[in-house]
Short mmCIF file of C-alpha atoms and ligand atoms in Angstrom, two decimals:
data_model
loop_
_atom_site.label_atom_id
_atom_site.label_comp_id
_atom_site.label_asym_id
_atom_site.label_seq_id
_atom_site.Cartn_x
_atom_site.Cartn_y
_atom_site.Cartn_z
CA MET A 1 0.00 0.00 0.00
CA ILE A 2 1.30 3.50 -0.73
CA ASN A 3 0.73 6.48 1.52
CA ASN A 4 0.19 9.45 -0.76
CA THR A 5 -2.60 7.84 -2.81
CA ARG A 6 -5.00 10.77 -2.27
CA GLU A 7 -2.37 13.40 -2.95
CA ILE A 8 -1.60 11.81 -6.31
CA GLY A 9 -5.28 11.86 -7.13
CA TRP A 10 -6.15 8.17 -7.11
CA ASN A 11 -9.85 7.80 -6.46
CA PHE A 12 -10.77 4.18 -6.81
CA ASN A 13 -14.06 2.45 -7.21
CA ASN A 14 -14.32 -1.30 -7.67
CA SER A 15 -17.67 -1.86 -9.29
CA TYR A 16 -16.51 -4.81 -11.40
CA ALA A 17 -15.75 -6.69 -8.19
CA GLY A 18 -19.46 -6.36 -7.38
CA LEU A 19 -20.37 -8.70 -10.25
CA PRO A 20 -20.96 -12.40 -9.49
CA LYS A 21 -17.73 -14.19 -8.60
CA LEU A 22 -17.82 -16.11 -11.89
CA PHE A 23 -16.58 -13.03 -13.75
CA PHE A 24 -13.21 -12.50 -12.09
CA SER A 25 -10.67 -13.74 -9.62
CA SER A 26 -9.03 -11.50 -7.05
CA GLN A 27 -5.39 -11.32 -7.93
CA ASP A 28 -2.50 -9.05 -7.00
CA PRO A 29 0.16 -8.32 -9.59
CA THR A 30 3.44 -10.20 -9.13
CA PRO A 31 6.17 -7.82 -7.91
CA VAL A 32 9.13 -7.14 -10.17
CA ARG A 33 12.79 -6.63 -9.35
CA ASN A 34 13.75 -3.15 -10.46
CA PRO A 35 11.05 -0.98 -12.04
CA LYS A 36 11.92 2.12 -14.04
CA LEU A 37 9.46 4.54 -15.59
CA VAL A 38 10.27 4.98 -19.27
CA ILE A 39 7.28 6.97 -20.44
CA LEU A 40 4.38 8.79 -18.82
CA ASN A 41 1.40 10.43 -20.48
CA ASP A 42 1.19 13.75 -18.65
CA CYS A 43 -1.90 15.06 -20.45
CA LEU A 44 -3.84 11.86 -19.89
CA ALA A 45 -2.76 11.79 -16.24
CA GLU A 46 -4.13 15.28 -15.71
CA SER A 47 -7.42 14.41 -17.38
CA LEU A 48 -7.76 11.45 -15.01
CA GLY A 49 -7.26 13.76 -12.04
CA LEU A 50 -3.74 12.48 -11.36
CA ASP A 51 -0.75 14.66 -10.54
CA ALA A 52 1.78 13.91 -13.29
CA GLN A 53 4.70 15.10 -11.17
CA LEU A 54 3.80 12.83 -8.28
CA LEU A 55 3.29 9.96 -10.71
CA ARG A 56 7.03 10.12 -11.34
CA SER A 57 7.78 9.41 -7.67
CA GLU A 58 9.13 6.05 -6.60
CA ASP A 59 5.87 5.19 -4.85
CA SER A 60 3.90 5.72 -8.05
CA ILE A 61 6.35 3.85 -10.21
CA SER A 62 5.92 0.94 -7.87
CA VAL A 63 2.15 1.09 -8.56
CA PHE A 64 2.76 1.00 -12.33
CA ALA A 65 5.04 -1.97 -11.76
CA GLY A 66 2.51 -3.83 -9.62
CA ASN A 67 4.85 -3.73 -6.62
CA SER A 68 2.36 -1.83 -4.51
CA ILE A 69 -1.38 -1.33 -4.59
CA PRO A 70 -2.84 2.14 -4.16
CA GLU A 71 -5.29 2.59 -1.34
CA GLY A 72 -8.84 1.75 -2.33
CA ALA A 73 -7.89 -0.52 -5.23
CA LYS A 74 -8.96 -4.17 -5.35
CA PRO A 75 -6.91 -5.90 -8.06
CA LEU A 76 -8.53 -8.65 -10.07
CA ALA A 77 -8.18 -10.63 -13.27
CA GLN A 78 -11.24 -10.75 -15.51
CA ALA A 79 -12.64 -13.96 -16.91
CA TYR A 80 -13.75 -14.08 -20.54
CA ALA A 81 -13.92 -16.36 -23.53
CA GLY A 82 -13.56 -15.67 -27.21
CA HIS A 83 -13.54 -16.85 -30.78
CA GLN A 84 -9.91 -16.76 -31.82
CA PHE A 85 -9.65 -16.97 -35.60
CA GLY A 86 -13.08 -18.59 -35.51
CA HIS A 87 -12.38 -21.12 -32.72
CA PHE A 88 -14.14 -20.74 -29.39
CA THR A 89 -11.94 -20.92 -26.27
CA MET A 90 -11.95 -20.02 -22.59
CA LEU A 91 -9.53 -17.14 -22.01
CA GLY A 92 -9.35 -14.41 -19.36
CA ASP A 93 -6.72 -11.89 -18.30
CA GLY A 94 -3.67 -14.09 -18.56
CA ARG A 95 -1.21 -11.28 -18.16
CA ALA A 96 -3.29 -8.28 -17.18
CA ILE A 97 -4.75 -7.14 -13.89
CA LEU A 98 -7.47 -4.60 -13.34
CA ILE A 99 -6.23 -2.48 -10.45
CA GLY A 100 -9.53 -0.70 -10.08
CA GLU A 101 -11.70 1.96 -11.68
CA GLN A 102 -10.54 5.53 -11.35
CA ILE A 103 -13.27 8.13 -10.93
CA THR A 104 -12.15 11.09 -13.04
CA PRO A 105 -12.77 14.72 -12.12
CA GLU A 106 -15.76 14.67 -14.50
CA GLY A 107 -17.17 11.70 -12.65
CA LYS A 108 -16.40 9.19 -15.40
CA LYS A 109 -15.33 5.70 -14.37
CA VAL A 110 -12.31 4.27 -16.22
CA ASP A 111 -10.42 1.01 -15.82
CA ILE A 112 -6.80 1.16 -14.74
CA GLN A 113 -5.22 -2.02 -16.00
CA LEU A 114 -1.66 -3.28 -15.80
CA LYS A 115 -0.68 -5.34 -18.83
CA GLY A 116 2.28 -7.65 -18.31
CA SER A 117 1.88 -7.79 -14.52
CA GLY A 118 2.35 -11.52 -13.92
CA ARG A 119 0.50 -14.78 -14.04
CA THR A 120 -3.15 -15.21 -13.12
CA GLN A 121 -5.50 -18.14 -12.95
CA TYR A 122 -6.20 -17.58 -16.67
CA SER A 123 -2.57 -17.63 -17.83
CA ARG A 124 -2.65 -21.18 -19.22
CA GLY A 125 0.92 -21.85 -20.40
CA GLY A 126 1.90 -18.17 -20.58
CA ASP A 127 4.37 -16.33 -18.36
CA GLY A 128 2.01 -13.42 -17.61
CA ARG A 129 4.59 -10.95 -18.81
CA ALA A 130 5.05 -8.45 -21.63
CA VAL A 131 8.11 -6.97 -23.28
CA LEU A 132 9.19 -3.43 -23.93
CA GLY A 133 8.88 -3.07 -27.73
CA PRO A 134 5.27 -4.22 -27.99
CA MET A 135 4.15 -2.23 -24.92
CA LEU A 136 5.67 0.93 -26.37
CA ARG A 137 4.07 0.05 -29.68
CA GLU A 138 0.65 -0.13 -28.03
CA TYR A 139 1.41 3.19 -26.33
CA VAL A 140 2.28 4.93 -29.61
CA ILE A 141 -0.52 3.50 -31.72
CA SER A 142 -3.27 3.92 -29.15
CA GLU A 143 -2.28 7.54 -28.54
CA ALA A 144 -2.10 8.15 -32.30
CA MET A 145 -5.58 6.68 -32.68
CA TYR A 146 -6.86 8.97 -29.96
CA ALA A 147 -5.41 12.01 -31.71
CA LEU A 148 -6.94 10.84 -34.99
CA GLY A 149 -10.34 10.94 -33.30
CA ILE A 150 -10.92 7.19 -33.11
CA PRO A 151 -12.43 5.68 -29.95
CA THR A 152 -9.68 3.77 -28.20
CA THR A 153 -8.17 2.60 -24.95
CA ARG A 154 -5.37 4.91 -23.86
CA SER A 155 -1.88 4.44 -22.48
CA LEU A 156 -0.83 6.11 -19.25
CA ALA A 157 2.64 4.74 -18.62
CA VAL A 158 5.21 2.10 -19.45
CA VAL A 159 7.71 0.81 -16.92
CA THR A 160 10.51 -1.64 -17.48
CA THR A 161 10.67 -4.34 -14.82
CA GLY A 162 14.38 -4.97 -14.48
CA GLU A 163 13.67 -8.58 -15.41
CA SER A 164 14.19 -10.24 -18.74
CA VAL A 165 11.41 -12.11 -20.48
CA MET A 166 11.94 -15.02 -22.81
CA ARG A 167 10.42 -14.74 -26.27
CA GLU A 168 12.28 -15.90 -29.40
CA LYS A 169 15.20 -14.42 -27.54
CA GLU A 170 15.64 -12.71 -24.18
CA GLN A 171 13.90 -9.35 -24.04
CA THR A 172 13.37 -6.46 -21.64
CA GLY A 173 10.32 -7.00 -19.46
CA ALA A 174 7.81 -4.13 -19.34
CA ILE A 175 4.34 -3.27 -18.04
CA LEU A 176 1.85 -0.97 -19.72
CA THR A 177 -0.77 0.90 -17.72
CA ARG A 178 -3.83 0.86 -19.93
CA ILE A 179 -6.89 3.05 -19.51
CA ALA A 180 -10.24 1.93 -20.90
CA SER A 181 -13.79 2.98 -20.38
CA SER A 182 -14.13 -0.71 -19.51
CA HIS A 183 -12.64 -4.03 -20.52
CA ILE A 184 -16.00 -5.73 -21.06
CA ARG A 185 -15.74 -7.64 -24.31
CA VAL A 186 -17.99 -9.60 -26.62
CA GLY A 187 -16.01 -12.50 -25.15
CA THR A 188 -17.16 -11.59 -21.63
CA PHE A 189 -20.75 -12.17 -22.74
CA GLN A 190 -19.80 -15.39 -24.51
CA TYR A 191 -18.21 -16.55 -21.28
CA ALA A 192 -21.35 -15.68 -19.29
CA SER A 193 -23.55 -17.44 -21.79
CA SER A 194 -21.41 -20.59 -21.88
CA TRP A 195 -20.50 -20.98 -18.21
CA GLY A 196 -22.94 -18.84 -16.25
CA THR A 197 -26.61 -18.96 -15.34
CA VAL A 198 -29.13 -16.66 -17.01
CA GLU A 199 -29.09 -14.59 -13.82
CA GLU A 200 -25.33 -14.16 -14.07
CA LEU A 201 -25.67 -13.19 -17.71
CA ARG A 202 -28.34 -10.68 -16.74
CA ALA A 203 -26.09 -9.24 -14.03
CA LEU A 204 -23.36 -8.66 -16.64
CA ALA A 205 -25.79 -7.09 -19.12
CA ASP A 206 -27.29 -4.81 -16.50
CA TYR A 207 -23.86 -3.80 -15.26
CA THR A 208 -22.82 -3.00 -18.85
CA ILE A 209 -25.92 -0.90 -19.40
CA GLN A 210 -25.32 1.00 -16.18
CA ARG A 211 -21.73 1.61 -17.07
CA HIS A 212 -21.95 2.43 -20.77
CA PHE A 213 -25.54 3.08 -21.75
CA PRO A 214 -27.34 4.52 -18.70
CA GLU A 215 -29.83 6.25 -21.00
CA ILE A 216 -31.44 2.90 -21.91
CA GLU A 217 -31.71 1.63 -18.36
CA LYS A 218 -35.37 2.49 -18.03
CA THR A 219 -36.43 1.56 -21.54
CA GLN A 220 -38.65 -1.35 -22.47
CA ASN A 221 -36.58 -4.38 -23.45
CA LYS A 222 -33.34 -2.71 -22.43
CA HIS A 223 -31.35 -5.78 -23.44
CA LEU A 224 -32.51 -5.48 -27.04
CA ASN A 225 -31.53 -1.83 -26.82
CA LEU A 226 -28.13 -2.90 -25.48
CA LEU A 227 -27.66 -4.97 -28.61
CA LYS A 228 -28.67 -2.01 -30.79
CA GLU A 229 -26.29 0.33 -28.97
CA VAL A 230 -23.38 -2.09 -29.29
CA ILE A 231 -24.13 -2.50 -33.00
CA ASN A 232 -24.18 1.24 -33.42
CA ARG A 233 -20.86 1.76 -31.65
CA GLN A 234 -19.11 -1.08 -33.44
CA ALA A 235 -20.34 -0.09 -36.89
CA THR A 236 -19.23 3.48 -36.20
CA LEU A 237 -15.83 2.33 -34.97
CA ILE A 238 -15.12 0.10 -37.95
CA ALA A 239 -16.14 2.86 -40.37
CA LYS A 240 -13.56 5.08 -38.69
CA TRP A 241 -10.90 2.37 -39.00
CA GLN A 242 -11.60 1.99 -42.71
CA LEU A 243 -11.55 5.73 -43.31
CA ILE A 244 -8.17 6.10 -41.66
CA GLY A 245 -6.67 2.88 -43.07
CA PHE A 246 -6.24 1.03 -39.79
CA VAL A 247 -5.90 -2.75 -39.75
CA HIS A 248 -6.49 -4.20 -36.29
CA GLY A 249 -5.07 -7.58 -37.20
CA VAL A 250 -6.67 -9.76 -34.56
CA MET A 251 -10.38 -9.06 -34.37
CA ASN A 252 -11.15 -12.05 -32.18
CA THR A 253 -14.32 -11.64 -30.12
CA ASP A 254 -12.22 -11.24 -26.98
CA ASN A 255 -10.57 -8.21 -28.57
CA MET A 256 -13.83 -6.42 -29.27
CA ALA A 257 -14.88 -4.05 -26.51
CA ILE A 258 -18.56 -3.46 -25.82
CA SER A 259 -17.78 0.23 -25.26
CA GLY A 260 -16.87 0.61 -28.94
CA GLU A 261 -13.26 1.48 -28.18
CA THR A 262 -10.41 -0.03 -30.16
CA ILE A 263 -8.71 -2.49 -27.83
CA ASP A 264 -5.65 -4.76 -27.83
CA TYR A 265 -3.01 -3.37 -30.09
CA GLY A 266 -1.16 -6.49 -31.12
CA PRO A 267 -0.28 -7.01 -34.76
CA CYS A 268 -2.15 -3.88 -35.91
CA ALA A 269 -0.77 -1.44 -38.51
CA PHE A 270 -1.83 1.29 -40.94
CA ILE A 271 -2.00 0.72 -44.67
CA ASP A 272 0.42 2.63 -46.86
CA LYS A 273 -0.70 1.79 -50.37
CA TYR A 274 -4.40 1.27 -50.79
CA ASP A 275 -5.16 -2.43 -50.98
CA GLN A 276 -8.27 -4.12 -49.62
CA GLN A 277 -6.35 -7.37 -49.13
CA THR A 278 -3.78 -5.86 -46.79
CA VAL A 279 -2.80 -8.16 -43.93
CA PHE A 280 0.10 -7.40 -41.61
CA SER A 281 -0.13 -10.14 -39.01
CA SER A 282 2.24 -13.05 -39.55
CA ILE A 283 -0.31 -15.53 -38.18
CA ASP A 284 -3.25 -14.39 -40.33
CA ARG A 285 -2.43 -16.63 -43.28
CA GLN A 286 -5.97 -16.77 -44.66
CA GLY A 287 -6.46 -13.01 -44.55
CA ARG A 288 -9.41 -13.40 -42.15
CA TYR A 289 -8.64 -10.00 -40.63
CA ALA A 290 -7.53 -8.23 -43.83
CA TYR A 291 -8.30 -4.51 -44.17
CA GLY A 292 -11.26 -5.04 -46.49
CA ASN A 293 -12.71 -7.81 -44.32
CA GLN A 294 -12.99 -5.81 -41.13
CA PRO A 295 -16.64 -4.74 -41.55
CA PHE A 296 -17.70 -8.36 -42.20
CA ILE A 297 -15.76 -9.67 -39.23
CA ALA A 298 -17.17 -7.00 -36.92
CA LYS A 299 -20.65 -8.07 -37.96
CA TRP A 300 -19.74 -11.72 -37.40
CA ASN A 301 -18.60 -10.79 -33.91
CA ILE A 302 -21.83 -8.90 -33.31
CA VAL A 303 -23.77 -12.05 -34.21
CA ARG A 304 -21.78 -13.89 -31.52
CA PHE A 305 -22.72 -11.14 -29.07
CA ALA A 306 -26.40 -11.38 -30.02
CA GLU A 307 -26.36 -15.17 -29.58
CA SER A 308 -24.92 -14.73 -26.10
CA ILE A 309 -27.71 -12.47 -24.89
CA LEU A 310 -30.63 -14.23 -26.62
CA PRO A 311 -32.12 -15.54 -23.33
CA LEU A 312 -32.43 -11.94 -22.12
CA LEU A 313 -34.25 -10.67 -25.21
CA ASN A 314 -37.35 -12.81 -25.03
CA ASP A 315 -38.54 -15.94 -23.20
CA ASP A 316 -39.66 -17.27 -26.56
CA GLN A 317 -36.45 -18.21 -28.34
CA ALA A 318 -37.88 -17.90 -31.84
CA LYS A 319 -39.02 -14.36 -31.06
CA ALA A 320 -35.66 -13.51 -29.51
CA ILE A 321 -33.88 -14.69 -32.67
CA LYS A 322 -36.16 -12.58 -34.85
CA GLN A 323 -35.56 -9.50 -32.71
CA ALA A 324 -31.81 -10.04 -32.82
CA GLU A 325 -31.82 -10.57 -36.60
CA ASN A 326 -33.74 -7.36 -37.16
CA ALA A 327 -31.32 -5.43 -34.99
CA ILE A 328 -28.28 -6.94 -36.70
CA GLU A 329 -29.52 -5.82 -40.11
CA GLN A 330 -28.82 -2.30 -38.91
CA PHE A 331 -25.10 -2.99 -38.73
CA ASP A 332 -24.66 -2.65 -42.49
CA VAL A 333 -26.90 0.40 -42.61
CA VAL A 334 -25.02 2.28 -39.89
CA TYR A 335 -21.62 1.19 -41.18
CA HIS A 336 -22.38 2.28 -44.70
CA GLN A 337 -23.86 5.59 -43.63
CA LYS A 338 -20.85 6.46 -41.44
CA TRP A 339 -18.37 5.31 -44.06
CA LEU A 340 -20.07 7.27 -46.82
CA ARG A 341 -20.30 10.42 -44.74
CA GLY A 342 -16.61 10.09 -43.86
CA MET A 343 -15.51 9.44 -47.43
CA LYS A 344 -17.49 12.40 -48.71
CA ALA A 345 -15.82 14.58 -46.09
CA LYS A 346 -12.41 13.29 -47.20
CA LEU A 347 -13.30 14.51 -50.70
CA GLY A 348 -14.83 17.80 -49.58
CA ILE A 349 -18.32 16.84 -50.69
CA ILE A 350 -20.92 18.60 -48.57
CA SER A 351 -24.20 18.38 -50.48
CA ASP A 352 -25.92 15.15 -51.44
CA GLU A 353 -26.05 13.58 -54.89
CA GLY A 354 -26.77 10.07 -53.60
CA GLN A 355 -25.57 7.24 -55.81
CA GLN A 356 -23.41 9.59 -57.90
CA ASP A 357 -21.31 10.45 -54.88
CA GLU A 358 -20.78 6.82 -54.06
CA LEU A 359 -19.65 6.12 -57.60
CA LEU A 360 -17.16 8.95 -57.44
CA ILE A 361 -15.71 7.53 -54.21
CA GLU A 362 -15.55 3.98 -55.51
CA GLU A 363 -13.85 5.19 -58.64
CA ILE A 364 -11.00 7.00 -56.90
CA LEU A 365 -10.45 4.04 -54.56
CA ALA A 366 -10.26 1.68 -57.52
CA ILE A 367 -7.75 3.94 -59.27
CA MET A 368 -5.68 4.15 -56.08
CA GLU A 369 -5.73 0.37 -55.79
CA LYS A 370 -4.73 -0.08 -59.43
CA TYR A 371 -1.74 2.28 -59.12
CA SER A 372 -0.76 1.18 -55.59
CA ALA A 373 -1.12 4.77 -54.44
CA ASP A 374 -0.45 5.74 -50.85
CA TYR A 375 -3.86 6.01 -49.18
CA THR A 376 -3.14 8.80 -46.70
CA ASN A 377 -0.98 10.91 -48.98
CA THR A 378 -3.36 10.74 -51.92
CA PHE A 379 -6.08 12.38 -49.87
CA VAL A 380 -3.64 14.97 -48.55
CA ALA A 381 -2.54 15.71 -52.11
CA LEU A 382 -6.16 16.17 -53.18
CA THR A 383 -6.79 18.43 -50.18
CA PHE A 384 -3.95 20.78 -51.05
CA GLU A 385 -4.15 20.33 -54.81
CA LYS A 386 -0.55 19.22 -55.03
CA SER A 387 -0.69 16.35 -57.45
CA ASN A 388 2.69 14.70 -57.27
CA ASP A 389 4.39 13.25 -60.27
CA THR A 390 3.29 9.69 -59.65
CA LYS A 391 1.78 6.99 -61.81
CA LEU A 392 -1.58 7.72 -60.25
CA PHE A 393 -1.67 11.43 -60.99
CA ASN A 394 -0.30 10.97 -64.50
CA SER A 395 -2.83 8.32 -65.42
CA ALA A 396 -5.68 9.05 -67.83
CA GLU A 397 -8.19 7.51 -65.40
CA PHE A 398 -7.15 9.91 -62.68
CA LYS A 399 -7.31 12.96 -64.92
CA ASP A 400 -10.76 11.94 -66.01
CA TRP A 401 -11.85 11.35 -62.40
CA TYR A 402 -10.31 14.62 -61.25
CA LYS A 403 -12.40 16.60 -63.70
CA LYS A 404 -15.58 14.86 -62.54
CA TRP A 405 -14.65 15.52 -58.94
CA GLN A 406 -13.94 19.21 -59.56
CA ASP A 407 -17.25 19.56 -61.38
CA ARG A 408 -18.96 17.89 -58.43
CA ILE A 409 -17.35 20.34 -55.96
CA HIS A 410 -18.40 23.30 -58.10
CA ARG A 411 -21.99 22.09 -58.30
CA GLN A 412 -22.51 22.53 -54.55
CA ASN A 413 -23.49 25.86 -53.04
CA GLU A 414 -20.77 25.84 -50.40
CA THR A 415 -17.56 27.70 -51.10
CA LYS A 416 -14.39 25.97 -52.24
CA ASP A 417 -12.81 27.06 -48.94
CA ALA A 418 -15.49 25.29 -46.91
CA SER A 419 -14.91 22.19 -48.96
CA GLN A 420 -11.16 22.33 -48.49
CA GLU A 421 -11.50 22.92 -44.75
CA LEU A 422 -13.67 19.82 -44.51
CA MET A 423 -10.96 17.84 -46.28
CA ARG A 424 -8.24 19.28 -44.07
CA ILE A 425 -9.90 18.11 -40.87
CA ASN A 426 -10.72 14.68 -42.27
CA ASN A 427 -7.45 13.79 -43.98
CA PRO A 428 -4.57 13.37 -41.55
CA ALA A 429 -1.13 14.53 -42.62
CA VAL A 430 0.48 11.86 -40.48
CA ILE A 431 -0.37 8.38 -39.33
CA PRO A 432 1.98 6.07 -37.43
CA ARG A 433 3.91 4.86 -40.46
CA ASN A 434 5.21 1.38 -39.80
CA HIS A 435 8.84 2.15 -40.60
CA LYS A 436 8.77 5.25 -38.39
CA VAL A 437 7.30 3.31 -35.48
CA GLU A 438 9.88 0.54 -35.89
CA GLN A 439 12.72 3.04 -35.98
CA ALA A 440 11.49 4.74 -32.79
CA LEU A 441 11.01 1.44 -30.97
CA LYS A 442 14.42 0.16 -31.94
CA ALA A 443 16.11 3.29 -30.57
CA ALA A 444 14.01 3.08 -27.38
CA GLU A 445 15.00 -0.54 -26.87
CA GLU A 446 18.60 0.64 -27.05
CA GLY A 447 17.89 3.31 -24.43
CA ASP A 448 17.31 6.36 -26.66
CA TYR A 449 13.75 7.65 -26.22
CA SER A 450 14.22 10.88 -28.16
CA ILE A 451 12.97 9.49 -31.50
CA LEU A 452 9.91 7.97 -29.83
CA LYS A 453 9.07 11.24 -28.08
CA ALA A 454 9.45 13.23 -31.31
CA LEU A 455 7.19 10.73 -33.08
CA LEU A 456 4.56 10.94 -30.33
CA ASN A 457 4.68 14.67 -30.57
CA VAL A 458 4.01 14.72 -34.31
CA LEU A 459 1.30 12.07 -34.01
CA SER A 460 -0.52 14.11 -31.39
CA GLU A 461 -1.63 16.64 -34.03
CA PRO A 462 -2.35 14.68 -37.17
CA TYR A 463 -4.68 17.25 -38.71
CA ASN A 464 -2.28 20.10 -38.19
CA HIS A 465 -0.74 19.99 -41.68
CA SER A 466 2.40 21.80 -40.60
CA CYS A 467 5.76 21.72 -42.32
CA ASN A 468 7.56 19.68 -39.62
CA GLN A 469 5.44 16.66 -40.53
CA GLY A 470 7.04 16.04 -43.91
CA ASP A 471 9.52 13.36 -42.92
CA TYR A 472 6.83 11.48 -40.98
CA ALA A 473 4.50 11.44 -43.97
CA THR A 474 6.85 9.68 -46.36
CA PRO A 475 5.82 6.13 -47.17
CA PRO A 476 8.47 3.42 -46.66
CA SER A 477 11.00 3.17 -49.48
CA SER A 478 10.96 -0.63 -49.37
CA ASN A 479 8.29 -2.48 -51.26
CA LEU A 480 8.63 -5.55 -49.05
CA PRO A 481 5.40 -6.39 -47.24
CA TYR A 482 5.41 -5.28 -43.60
CA ARG A 483 4.92 -8.07 -41.02
CA THR A 484 3.68 -7.79 -37.45
CA TYR A 485 3.82 -10.47 -34.75
CA CYS A 486 1.58 -11.63 -31.90
CA GLY A 487 2.81 -13.42 -28.79
CA THR A 488 4.24 -10.27 -27.33
P1 LIG B 1 -4.17 -11.38 -27.04
O1 LIG B 1 -3.66 -12.09 -28.24
O2 LIG B 1 -3.22 -10.39 -26.44
O3 LIG B 1 -5.53 -10.83 -27.22
O4 LIG B 1 -4.28 -12.51 -25.90
C1 LIG B 1 -5.10 -13.63 -26.00
C2 LIG B 1 -5.15 -14.36 -24.67
O5 LIG B 1 -3.85 -14.84 -24.32
C3 LIG B 1 -5.60 -13.49 -23.51
O6 LIG B 1 -6.36 -14.30 -22.65
C4 LIG B 1 -4.29 -13.09 -22.88
O7 LIG B 1 -4.44 -12.76 -21.51
C5 LIG B 1 -3.45 -14.35 -23.06
N1 LIG B 1 -2.00 -14.06 -23.09
C6 LIG B 1 -1.29 -13.42 -24.05
N2 LIG B 1 0.01 -13.35 -23.74
C7 LIG B 1 0.15 -13.97 -22.53
C8 LIG B 1 1.26 -14.26 -21.65
N3 LIG B 1 2.50 -13.87 -21.96
N4 LIG B 1 1.01 -14.92 -20.50
C9 LIG B 1 -0.23 -15.31 -20.19
N5 LIG B 1 -1.31 -15.11 -20.96
C10 LIG B 1 -1.14 -14.44 -22.12
MG1 LIG B 2 -6.74 -9.72 -26.12
#
């Protein structure tokens, strides 16, 4: 226990521990030998009501390392299940521990989770640990996603443990402090439905409603409304991923948060050239989680969620199935609507010409795919009318499309400036380019954090379009496919 808990600003609640015992096991983190703070998110700390200066103290570092528990926290490991690449398994926090829920100054409740904090009852054969590179990678990408305006878990701190961890070779052990509006997953509901009673399932659903969707608490058939809300959030999230070119890489049902936040940054990456088939993860040999497949997979996961809560929807199973099916149909509608609105904004289209607009969008994407054009930079080039001397811009198809697009922009009543402004705030100048992230992580692993900090700085203002972003916006020079790895 540490003494200055209150002074730092910790204000714990432990509502998850109020759920039936089935859903978690009380578990302290396993202490580590020699913790050192390597990165702290000052802005996030402040927004959580924590004093960033005091978080650098030895007492606080020992909290991030799992060596001491702040007053009021009740550490636990959550139980859940999940479809991993289509196969259903019992899982649970095998290397993460929920320290507690911090009540923020605005009264929001957020999970404080240590990732890499030792074995739990759900560890199976794993060592319960994490290593430095991947924890920093999650830190960088999650914070970049946040700055890009995409719902996501956040990263508060990374500490090294002073212990080495065995992977393919010996690596530096590390622990990430992850912040999430909750860690309730589709897989948590699958777990309840497979191993719990209907009452336990109901307790989880009601808790989720209270925590994430209080506005539906008093509605008729609130559990059907829960399904609709989750559909809405997921469809919105995936549309945002597609618009920005984000590939999650491991969309198993245990990695899909009910809150609609992006969670579990494992083998994820951003596309450079536009290609629907893009897969980065070394283990995704079939392309199940390819860029272009993400909307279908999200819907597949939603169906698993709906199946889990069927007994809550209606006592008559046939009626429950019908209700669920009707709700699920909305996934495509919401996804398409959000995607279309986003794509139009990326092209500065404000008014509505229905099908014509969609054709215009599909056409430019097809041309980009044909010429292997860089997804992010093409939109930036269109925004600032700086057509580079590339195969894409020199092609007859593009010139033809460009004229149609310009005509379309001129047909709307809004000014050209309004249109360009819309493009500017919807087309990021910088994304976490894979080669830039790798370079920063490599230097950090060798003890130099300056490149990582500079990268984080640039990524924190992706819509800034300032001149210092140039180097970060260059696609990789190598044409070799980028590979990411799980088991981190
Ligand atoms: P992930 O691929 O990170 O979503 O993890 C899938 C499951 O494996 C989760 O239940 C994790 O808690 C567990 N897991 C991953 N790495 C480890 C590890 N090193 N030790 C124990 N469990 C792990
Ligand atoms: Mg996971």
